[in-house]
Every structure is written in C-alpha cells, then in structure tokens.
PDB file of C-alpha atoms in Angstrom:
ATOM      1  CA  UNK A   1    -135.358 137.053 269.236  1.00 49.00           C
ATOM      2  CA  UNK A   2    -137.973 135.494 267.495  1.00 66.00           C
ATOM      3  CA  UNK A   3    -135.631 133.936 265.414  1.00 76.00           C
ATOM      4  CA  UNK A   4    -133.645 132.746 268.589  1.00 88.00           C
ATOM      5  CA  UNK A   5    -137.273 131.717 269.886  1.00 89.00           C
ATOM      6  CA  UNK A   6    -138.040 129.209 266.553  1.00 92.00           C
ATOM      7  CA  UNK A   7    -134.663 127.597 266.704  1.00 95.00           C
ATOM      8  CA  UNK A   8    -135.549 126.325 271.003  1.00 96.00           C
ATOM      9  CA  UNK A   9    -138.561 125.651 270.032  1.00 96.00           C
ATOM     10  CA  UNK A  10    -137.803 123.339 266.810  1.00 96.00           C
ATOM     11  CA  UNK A  11    -134.743 122.144 268.940  1.00 97.00           C
ATOM     12  CA  UNK A  12    -137.845 121.270 271.772  1.00 97.00           C
ATOM     13  CA  UNK A  13    -139.662 119.899 269.197  1.00 97.00           C
ATOM     14  CA  UNK A  14    -136.702 117.186 268.142  1.00 97.00           C
ATOM     15  CA  UNK A  15    -136.085 116.367 271.974  1.00 97.00           C
ATOM     16  CA  UNK A  16    -139.559 115.241 272.324  1.00 97.00           C
ATOM     17  CA  UNK A  17    -139.163 113.246 269.399  1.00 96.00           C
ATOM     18  CA  UNK A  18    -136.458 111.810 270.846  1.00 96.00           C
ATOM     19  CA  UNK A  19    -138.164 111.131 274.039  1.00 96.00           C
ATOM     20  CA  UNK A  20    -140.363 108.516 271.516  1.00 96.00           C
ATOM     21  CA  UNK A  21    -143.432 111.188 272.191  1.00 96.00           C
ATOM     22  CA  UNK A  22    -145.193 113.856 269.596  1.00 95.00           C
ATOM     23  CA  UNK A  23    -145.790 117.619 270.132  1.00 96.00           C
ATOM     24  CA  UNK A  24    -147.462 117.764 266.354  1.00 94.00           C
ATOM     25  CA  UNK A  25    -150.646 118.521 267.900  1.00 94.00           C
ATOM     26  CA  UNK A  26    -149.281 122.155 270.247  1.00 96.00           C
ATOM     27  CA  UNK A  27    -148.848 124.792 268.943  1.00 95.00           C
ATOM     28  CA  UNK A  28    -145.685 127.009 269.882  1.00 96.00           C
ATOM     29  CA  UNK A  29    -147.549 129.325 272.523  1.00 96.00           C
ATOM     30  CA  UNK A  30    -148.062 125.689 274.926  1.00 97.00           C
ATOM     31  CA  UNK A  31    -144.281 124.404 274.152  1.00 97.00           C
ATOM     32  CA  UNK A  32    -143.015 128.125 275.282  1.00 97.00           C
ATOM     33  CA  UNK A  33    -144.157 127.538 278.498  1.00 97.00           C
ATOM     34  CA  UNK A  34    -142.322 124.889 279.447  1.00 98.00           C
ATOM     35  CA  UNK A  35    -139.636 126.314 277.954  1.00 97.00           C
ATOM     36  CA  UNK A  36    -140.040 129.103 280.099  1.00 96.00           C
ATOM     37  CA  UNK A  37    -140.823 126.967 283.202  1.00 96.00           C
ATOM     38  CA  UNK A  38    -137.227 125.271 282.346  1.00 96.00           C
ATOM     39  CA  UNK A  39    -135.201 128.788 281.864  1.00 95.00           C
ATOM     40  CA  UNK A  40    -135.507 127.625 278.024  1.00 95.00           C
ATOM     41  CA  UNK A  41    -133.319 124.585 278.161  1.00 97.00           C
ATOM     42  CA  UNK A  42    -135.195 122.799 275.309  1.00 97.00           C
ATOM     43  CA  UNK A  43    -133.647 119.178 276.808  1.00 97.00           C
ATOM     44  CA  UNK A  44    -135.055 119.158 280.036  1.00 97.00           C
ATOM     45  CA  UNK A  45    -138.855 121.442 278.605  1.00 98.00           C
ATOM     46  CA  UNK A  46    -139.073 118.657 275.932  1.00 98.00           C
ATOM     47  CA  UNK A  47    -138.710 116.168 279.200  1.00 98.00           C
ATOM     48  CA  UNK A  48    -141.661 118.136 280.969  1.00 98.00           C
ATOM     49  CA  UNK A  49    -143.462 117.942 278.231  1.00 98.00           C
ATOM     50  CA  UNK A  50    -143.734 114.538 277.700  1.00 98.00           C
ATOM     51  CA  UNK A  51    -144.423 113.507 281.277  1.00 98.00           C
ATOM     52  CA  UNK A  52    -147.312 116.159 281.445  1.00 98.00           C
ATOM     53  CA  UNK A  53    -148.432 114.026 277.711  1.00 97.00           C
ATOM     54  CA  UNK A  54    -148.259 110.690 279.406  1.00 97.00           C
ATOM     55  CA  UNK A  55    -149.639 112.524 282.712  1.00 97.00           C
ATOM     56  CA  UNK A  56    -152.744 114.037 280.815  1.00 96.00           C
ATOM     57  CA  UNK A  57    -153.337 110.160 278.814  1.00 96.00           C
ATOM     58  CA  UNK A  58    -153.206 108.430 282.147  1.00 95.00           C
ATOM     59  CA  UNK A  59    -155.193 111.446 284.456  1.00 94.00           C
ATOM     60  CA  UNK A  60    -157.182 112.807 282.510  1.00 95.00           C
ATOM     61  CA  UNK A  61    -157.612 110.098 279.284  1.00 93.00           C
ATOM     62  CA  UNK A  62    -161.509 111.967 277.968  1.00 92.00           C
ATOM     63  CA  UNK A  63    -159.804 114.693 277.775  1.00 91.00           C
ATOM     64  CA  UNK A  64    -161.108 116.516 280.920  1.00 92.00           C
ATOM     65  CA  UNK A  65    -162.919 115.991 284.332  1.00 95.00           C
ATOM     66  CA  UNK A  66    -166.811 116.208 283.950  1.00 94.00           C
ATOM     67  CA  UNK A  67    -168.981 117.334 287.484  1.00 95.00           C
ATOM     68  CA  UNK A  68    -170.038 113.464 287.806  1.00 95.00           C
ATOM     69  CA  UNK A  69    -166.259 112.855 288.923  1.00 96.00           C
ATOM     70  CA  UNK A  70    -166.091 115.190 291.814  1.00 96.00           C
ATOM     71  CA  UNK A  71    -169.644 114.736 293.587  1.00 95.00           C
ATOM     72  CA  UNK A  72    -168.356 115.746 297.032  1.00 94.00           C
ATOM     73  CA  UNK A  73    -165.732 118.487 296.151  1.00 95.00           C
ATOM     74  CA  UNK A  74    -168.203 119.909 294.502  1.00 95.00           C
ATOM     75  CA  UNK A  75    -170.580 120.240 296.898  1.00 94.00           C
ATOM     76  CA  UNK A  76    -168.927 122.088 299.710  1.00 94.00           C
ATOM     77  CA  UNK A  77    -169.315 125.431 296.936  1.00 95.00           C
ATOM     78  CA  UNK A  78    -166.044 126.022 297.869  1.00 97.00           C
ATOM     79  CA  UNK A  79    -164.851 127.354 294.312  1.00 98.00           C
ATOM     80  CA  UNK A  80    -165.814 130.208 292.746  1.00 98.00           C
ATOM     81  CA  UNK A  81    -164.894 131.142 288.502  1.00 97.00           C
ATOM     82  CA  UNK A  82    -165.255 135.033 287.895  1.00 96.00           C
ATOM     83  CA  UNK A  83    -165.121 136.934 284.355  1.00 92.00           C
ATOM     84  CA  UNK A  84    -161.873 138.332 283.388  1.00 95.00           C
ATOM     85  CA  UNK A  85    -159.593 140.782 285.767  1.00 95.00           C
ATOM     86  CA  UNK A  86    -158.977 143.802 284.267  1.00 93.00           C
ATOM     87  CA  UNK A  87    -155.242 142.382 282.302  1.00 94.00           C
ATOM     88  CA  UNK A  88    -158.002 139.440 281.139  1.00 95.00           C
ATOM     89  CA  UNK A  89    -157.891 136.832 283.149  1.00 97.00           C
ATOM     90  CA  UNK A  90    -160.329 134.271 284.489  1.00 97.00           C
ATOM     91  CA  UNK A  91    -160.446 134.249 288.306  1.00 97.00           C
ATOM     92  CA  UNK A  92    -160.814 131.950 290.533  1.00 98.00           C
ATOM     93  CA  UNK A  93    -161.896 132.311 294.002  1.00 98.00           C
ATOM     94  CA  UNK A  94    -161.211 129.426 296.774  1.00 98.00           C
ATOM     95  CA  UNK A  95    -163.478 129.524 300.329  1.00 98.00           C
ATOM     96  CA  UNK A  96    -161.004 127.867 302.569  1.00 97.00           C
ATOM     97  CA  UNK A  97    -163.901 127.910 305.562  1.00 97.00           C
ATOM     98  CA  UNK A  98    -165.782 125.218 303.733  1.00 97.00           C
ATOM     99  CA  UNK A  99    -162.766 123.083 302.681  1.00 97.00           C
ATOM    100  CA  UNK A 100    -161.672 120.221 305.124  1.00 96.00           C
ATOM    101  CA  UNK A 101    -159.224 117.795 304.260  1.00 95.00           C
ATOM    102  CA  UNK A 102    -160.343 115.286 301.654  1.00 93.00           C
ATOM    103  CA  UNK A 103    -161.477 111.841 302.908  1.00 92.00           C
ATOM    104  CA  UNK A 104    -161.438 110.578 299.147  1.00 94.00           C
ATOM    105  CA  UNK A 105    -157.498 111.518 298.386  1.00 94.00           C
ATOM    106  CA  UNK A 106    -157.915 110.225 294.511  1.00 94.00           C
ATOM    107  CA  UNK A 107    -161.227 112.435 293.618  1.00 95.00           C
ATOM    108  CA  UNK A 108    -159.534 115.793 295.110  1.00 96.00           C
ATOM    109  CA  UNK A 109    -156.683 115.349 292.773  1.00 97.00           C
ATOM    110  CA  UNK A 110    -158.994 115.119 289.880  1.00 97.00           C
ATOM    111  CA  UNK A 111    -161.224 118.088 291.179  1.00 97.00           C
ATOM    112  CA  UNK A 112    -157.609 119.693 291.173  1.00 97.00           C
ATOM    113  CA  UNK A 113    -157.382 119.278 287.564  1.00 97.00           C
ATOM    114  CA  UNK A 114    -160.921 119.822 287.368  1.00 97.00           C
ATOM    115  CA  UNK A 115    -160.927 123.402 288.860  1.00 97.00           C
ATOM    116  CA  UNK A 116    -158.033 124.593 287.161  1.00 98.00           C
ATOM    117  CA  UNK A 117    -158.652 122.594 283.307  1.00 97.00           C
ATOM    118  CA  UNK A 118    -162.313 124.548 284.028  1.00 97.00           C
ATOM    119  CA  UNK A 119    -160.704 127.983 284.335  1.00 97.00           C
ATOM    120  CA  UNK A 120    -158.372 127.373 281.807  1.00 97.00           C
ATOM    121  CA  UNK A 121    -161.191 126.519 279.051  1.00 95.00           C
ATOM    122  CA  UNK A 122    -163.166 129.759 280.204  1.00 95.00           C
ATOM    123  CA  UNK A 123    -160.518 132.278 278.830  1.00 92.00           C
ATOM    124  CA  UNK A 124    -160.488 130.508 275.440  1.00 90.00           C
ATOM    125  CA  UNK A 125    -162.196 132.409 272.487  1.00 83.00           C
ATOM    126  CA  UNK A 126    -162.962 129.380 270.248  1.00 82.00           C
ATOM    127  CA  UNK A 127    -160.259 127.311 270.324  1.00 86.00           C
ATOM    128  CA  UNK A 128    -157.538 127.263 272.866  1.00 90.00           C
ATOM    129  CA  UNK A 129    -154.143 129.073 272.628  1.00 92.00           C
ATOM    130  CA  UNK A 130    -151.399 127.615 274.796  1.00 93.00           C
ATOM    131  CA  UNK A 131    -150.905 130.976 276.713  1.00 95.00           C
ATOM    132  CA  UNK A 132    -153.639 131.030 278.504  1.00 96.00           C
ATOM    133  CA  UNK A 133    -153.168 131.974 282.699  1.00 97.00           C
ATOM    134  CA  UNK A 134    -155.596 132.361 286.100  1.00 98.00           C
ATOM    135  CA  UNK A 135    -155.822 134.680 288.659  1.00 98.00           C
ATOM    136  CA  UNK A 136    -156.196 132.937 292.023  1.00 98.00           C
ATOM    137  CA  UNK A 137    -157.223 133.916 295.181  1.00 98.00           C
ATOM    138  CA  UNK A 138    -157.206 132.178 298.376  1.00 98.00           C
ATOM    139  CA  UNK A 139    -159.597 133.274 301.243  1.00 98.00           C
ATOM    140  CA  UNK A 140    -158.813 132.393 304.367  1.00 98.00           C
ATOM    141  CA  UNK A 141    -161.578 134.238 306.202  1.00 97.00           C
ATOM    142  CA  UNK A 142    -163.209 132.548 309.039  1.00 96.00           C
ATOM    143  CA  UNK A 143    -161.330 129.534 308.892  1.00 97.00           C
ATOM    144  CA  UNK A 144    -160.480 127.062 311.160  1.00 96.00           C
ATOM    145  CA  UNK A 145    -157.690 123.981 312.409  1.00 95.00           C
ATOM    146  CA  UNK A 146    -160.067 122.052 310.898  1.00 97.00           C
ATOM    147  CA  UNK A 147    -160.173 123.383 307.827  1.00 96.00           C
ATOM    148  CA  UNK A 148    -156.237 123.230 307.647  1.00 96.00           C
ATOM    149  CA  UNK A 149    -155.388 120.854 304.531  1.00 97.00           C
ATOM    150  CA  UNK A 150    -150.839 121.722 303.969  1.00 97.00           C
ATOM    151  CA  UNK A 151    -151.362 118.209 302.058  1.00 96.00           C
ATOM    152  CA  UNK A 152    -154.427 119.630 299.763  1.00 97.00           C
ATOM    153  CA  UNK A 153    -152.088 123.230 299.219  1.00 97.00           C
ATOM    154  CA  UNK A 154    -148.936 121.242 298.744  1.00 97.00           C
ATOM    155  CA  UNK A 155    -151.144 118.724 295.781  1.00 97.00           C
ATOM    156  CA  UNK A 156    -152.676 121.876 294.441  1.00 97.00           C
ATOM    157  CA  UNK A 157    -149.836 124.049 294.020  1.00 97.00           C
ATOM    158  CA  UNK A 158    -147.769 120.801 292.888  1.00 96.00           C
ATOM    159  CA  UNK A 159    -149.821 120.264 290.005  1.00 97.00           C
ATOM    160  CA  UNK A 160    -149.440 123.695 288.796  1.00 96.00           C
ATOM    161  CA  UNK A 161    -145.953 123.391 288.950  1.00 96.00           C
ATOM    162  CA  UNK A 162    -145.323 119.575 287.477  1.00 96.00           C
ATOM    163  CA  UNK A 163    -148.819 120.265 284.990  1.00 98.00           C
ATOM    164  CA  UNK A 164    -149.651 124.114 284.012  1.00 98.00           C
ATOM    165  CA  UNK A 165    -146.389 125.491 283.739  1.00 97.00           C
ATOM    166  CA  UNK A 166    -146.886 129.530 283.553  1.00 97.00           C
ATOM    167  CA  UNK A 167    -150.320 129.246 284.082  1.00 98.00           C
ATOM    168  CA  UNK A 168    -150.645 131.548 287.253  1.00 98.00           C
ATOM    169  CA  UNK A 169    -150.723 134.648 286.428  1.00 97.00           C
ATOM    170  CA  UNK A 170    -151.215 135.474 290.502  1.00 97.00           C
ATOM    171  CA  UNK A 171    -152.156 133.996 293.429  1.00 98.00           C
ATOM    172  CA  UNK A 172    -153.555 136.314 296.308  1.00 98.00           C
ATOM    173  CA  UNK A 173    -153.828 135.087 299.015  1.00 98.00           C
ATOM    174  CA  UNK A 174    -156.775 136.514 301.959  1.00 98.00           C
ATOM    175  CA  UNK A 175    -156.851 136.815 305.380  1.00 97.00           C
ATOM    176  CA  UNK A 176    -154.693 135.131 306.548  1.00 97.00           C
ATOM    177  CA  UNK A 177    -155.215 134.315 310.646  1.00 96.00           C
ATOM    178  CA  UNK A 178    -151.567 134.398 312.873  1.00 96.00           C
ATOM    179  CA  UNK A 179    -152.223 129.956 313.095  1.00 95.00           C
ATOM    180  CA  UNK A 180    -151.789 130.087 309.799  1.00 96.00           C
ATOM    181  CA  UNK A 181    -148.300 131.194 309.858  1.00 97.00           C
ATOM    182  CA  UNK A 182    -146.122 128.293 310.048  1.00 97.00           C
ATOM    183  CA  UNK A 183    -148.703 125.806 308.211  1.00 97.00           C
ATOM    184  CA  UNK A 184    -148.102 128.367 304.746  1.00 97.00           C
ATOM    185  CA  UNK A 185    -143.934 128.164 306.113  1.00 97.00           C
ATOM    186  CA  UNK A 186    -144.176 124.837 305.694  1.00 97.00           C
ATOM    187  CA  UNK A 187    -146.556 123.997 302.127  1.00 97.00           C
ATOM    188  CA  UNK A 188    -143.894 127.203 300.586  1.00 97.00           C
ATOM    189  CA  UNK A 189    -140.307 124.699 300.816  1.00 97.00           C
ATOM    190  CA  UNK A 190    -142.657 122.317 298.074  1.00 96.00           C
ATOM    191  CA  UNK A 191    -142.946 125.255 296.548  1.00 96.00           C
ATOM    192  CA  UNK A 192    -140.526 126.916 293.562  1.00 95.00           C
ATOM    193  CA  UNK A 193    -138.922 130.277 293.826  1.00 95.00           C
ATOM    194  CA  UNK A 194    -140.469 131.578 290.149  1.00 94.00           C
ATOM    195  CA  UNK A 195    -144.142 130.098 291.557  1.00 96.00           C
ATOM    196  CA  UNK A 196    -143.662 131.547 295.131  1.00 97.00           C
ATOM    197  CA  UNK A 197    -142.817 134.806 293.301  1.00 97.00           C
ATOM    198  CA  UNK A 198    -146.466 134.453 291.802  1.00 97.00           C
ATOM    199  CA  UNK A 199    -148.339 134.555 295.739  1.00 98.00           C
ATOM    200  CA  UNK A 200    -148.822 137.823 297.267  1.00 97.00           C
ATOM    201  CA  UNK A 201    -150.127 137.622 300.763  1.00 98.00           C
ATOM    202  CA  UNK A 202    -152.426 140.743 301.396  1.00 97.00           C
ATOM    203  CA  UNK A 203    -152.450 141.992 304.759  1.00 95.00           C
ATOM    204  CA  UNK A 204    -152.863 145.407 305.263  1.00 95.00           C
ATOM    205  CA  UNK A 205    -155.668 148.509 303.377  1.00 95.00           C
ATOM    206  CA  UNK A 206    -152.528 149.573 300.966  1.00 96.00           C
ATOM    207  CA  UNK A 207    -152.160 145.717 299.694  1.00 96.00           C
ATOM    208  CA  UNK A 208    -155.694 145.045 299.514  1.00 96.00           C
ATOM    209  CA  UNK A 209    -156.378 148.582 297.807  1.00 96.00           C
ATOM    210  CA  UNK A 210    -153.822 147.048 295.277  1.00 95.00           C
ATOM    211  CA  UNK A 211    -155.090 143.930 294.961  1.00 97.00           C
ATOM    212  CA  UNK A 212    -159.085 145.207 294.237  1.00 96.00           C
ATOM    213  CA  UNK A 213    -156.916 147.517 291.728  1.00 95.00           C
ATOM    214  CA  UNK A 214    -155.238 144.785 289.989  1.00 95.00           C
ATOM    215  CA  UNK A 215    -158.636 142.026 289.934  1.00 96.00           C
ATOM    216  CA  UNK A 216    -160.609 144.792 288.779  1.00 96.00           C
ATOM    217  CA  UNK A 217    -164.260 145.417 290.342  1.00 95.00           C
ATOM    218  CA  UNK A 218    -165.787 144.187 287.651  1.00 94.00           C
ATOM    219  CA  UNK A 219    -164.996 140.719 288.483  1.00 94.00           C
ATOM    220  CA  UNK A 220    -164.321 140.807 292.395  1.00 96.00           C
ATOM    221  CA  UNK A 221    -167.450 139.858 294.158  1.00 95.00           C
ATOM    222  CA  UNK A 222    -168.289 143.170 297.245  1.00 94.00           C
ATOM    223  CA  UNK A 223    -166.823 141.289 300.039  1.00 94.00           C
ATOM    224  CA  UNK A 224    -163.287 141.628 297.909  1.00 95.00           C
ATOM    225  CA  UNK A 225    -164.559 145.408 297.238  1.00 93.00           C
ATOM    226  CA  UNK A 226    -165.668 144.718 293.487  1.00 94.00           C
ATOM    227  CA  UNK A 227    -168.897 145.041 291.920  1.00 95.00           C
ATOM    228  CA  UNK A 228    -169.614 140.780 291.694  1.00 94.00           C
ATOM    229  CA  UNK A 229    -171.898 138.473 292.827  1.00 94.00           C
ATOM    230  CA  UNK A 230    -169.437 135.154 293.496  1.00 95.00           C
ATOM    231  CA  UNK A 231    -170.124 132.626 290.703  1.00 95.00           C
ATOM    232  CA  UNK A 232    -169.681 129.129 291.719  1.00 96.00           C
ATOM    233  CA  UNK A 233    -167.450 126.681 290.057  1.00 96.00           C
ATOM    234  CA  UNK A 234    -169.865 124.224 288.895  1.00 95.00           C
ATOM    235  CA  UNK A 235    -173.005 126.879 287.351  1.00 94.00           C
ATOM    236  CA  UNK A 236    -170.421 127.949 285.055  1.00 92.00           C
ATOM    237  CA  UNK A 237    -171.630 127.370 281.575  1.00 91.00           C
ATOM    238  CA  UNK A 238    -168.655 126.825 278.782  1.00 89.00           C
ATOM    239  CA  UNK A 239    -169.383 127.270 275.114  1.00 81.00           C
ATOM    240  CA  UNK A 240    -168.301 124.491 272.650  1.00 79.00           C
ATOM    241  CA  UNK A 241    -164.584 125.371 271.367  1.00 71.00           C
ATOM    242  CA  UNK A 242    -164.495 125.626 267.255  1.00 68.00           C
ATOM    243  CA  UNK A 243    -163.720 122.369 265.155  1.00 55.00           C
TER     244      UNK A 243
END
C-alpha cells in the first residue's frame, strides 16, 4: 500500500510540473489530501493542487488573512475556536443567530479563509504536517429569517471542497428549525457527496449524546453539554511556527 502511494505521489508531482507549477515546498501529507479528494486520480489531483496554489497566491498573498482585514465579521462574535476534540481535532463553532448576509461579500470570503486557516493552524505542533483536520459545529438555535444566508453557506462549503480538501473531519448541525429544512435542501445541491457524508444533523437526544461523546466534554461549551467556556475566534492567540 505504501509503495503504491509513493508511486501515485511521484506521478502527481510530475503532473504538477507538466502544468507549469511546483510541489517542491509541500510534503506528501499535503499532496495526499488532493489525491484522496480526486479518488487517487493523479492528473485530476495535480490540476486541483495547481488551482489551489494559484488561488492562495491571489487571495492570500501574505500567507494569512489578518484580523484587520475582516473587522465587520469579527465584531459579531459569531465564531468560536475551542480546544481539541477527543481525537485531537480543533473544534470550530458558528452561532448562526449572530450572522447576517454579508454587505461586503469580498470581506466575507476573506473571513471564511481567515477562520479556516486559523482553525487548522491551531492544531500545528510547531509546524504544519499537511494532514490536519477540523470539526465544525453550526448552531442554528434562535435563528430567524433575517439570519438565513444560503449564499454564505454555499460559499463556505465550496471553499472547503475546492481549497481545503480533506480538512473537514466532521460537521455537526444543531437545532435546525423547520423553516430551515428547505434552505438546507437547496444548499445541499451544491455540496459534493463526500462532504455531505461528513455532515450530521443532530435531531434527537440519542444523536446529541453521540455528538457530545465524539467531540468530548473538555472542548464543548456548557451550552452544548460540555464543560468548556466559549472562546471567540479573535481571542485565540496561536504560537509562532518553527522556522
């Protein structure tokens, strides 16, 4: 199996070169994510990787999106970054009742990059390996029609699929009201099957118990059955990476 992976990785690196790009700066674990996302098809994986490299260079030229670039989105304090789950994944929580459709779509897209990058980086142990994942929790408690943002949801999941392949371990949707069901059906049409299979809608006490057991009480805030406090994304300070 390992030999087969090495062959596929070598083929993928060659395909990346043929497309006029380079994978030299990236380790095998990063490339494996693209291979998995494209069913181990080396040419499709290489194409996806090259598109990702170009996208990062265009949208994240400094390597990160700073807090100062997304002030309006951070001010709402709708996103929280908790400590690791039982299996060692950082836990990202979004409280949808504090979200409103973006008046500044470009800033919202930057914010999606900012929150995903910061969540993933919070699991680095001195440096990035390339196979880090995250758990997402979307809480729909107390939302009203003015909070509904199908375009924002689609943007978030499409960014995950196209530019953060195999970064999502699991996404839990909590407290979905009846009027959101049709919205979710619409949004789901834009989400790939592999991503949909990682999304769990928690609807009853048994599923909530499983949710708490999987994520862990140490990282879940009290309002979700855990023992932790909510930590706003902007309050999390990440340690510097090793040079």
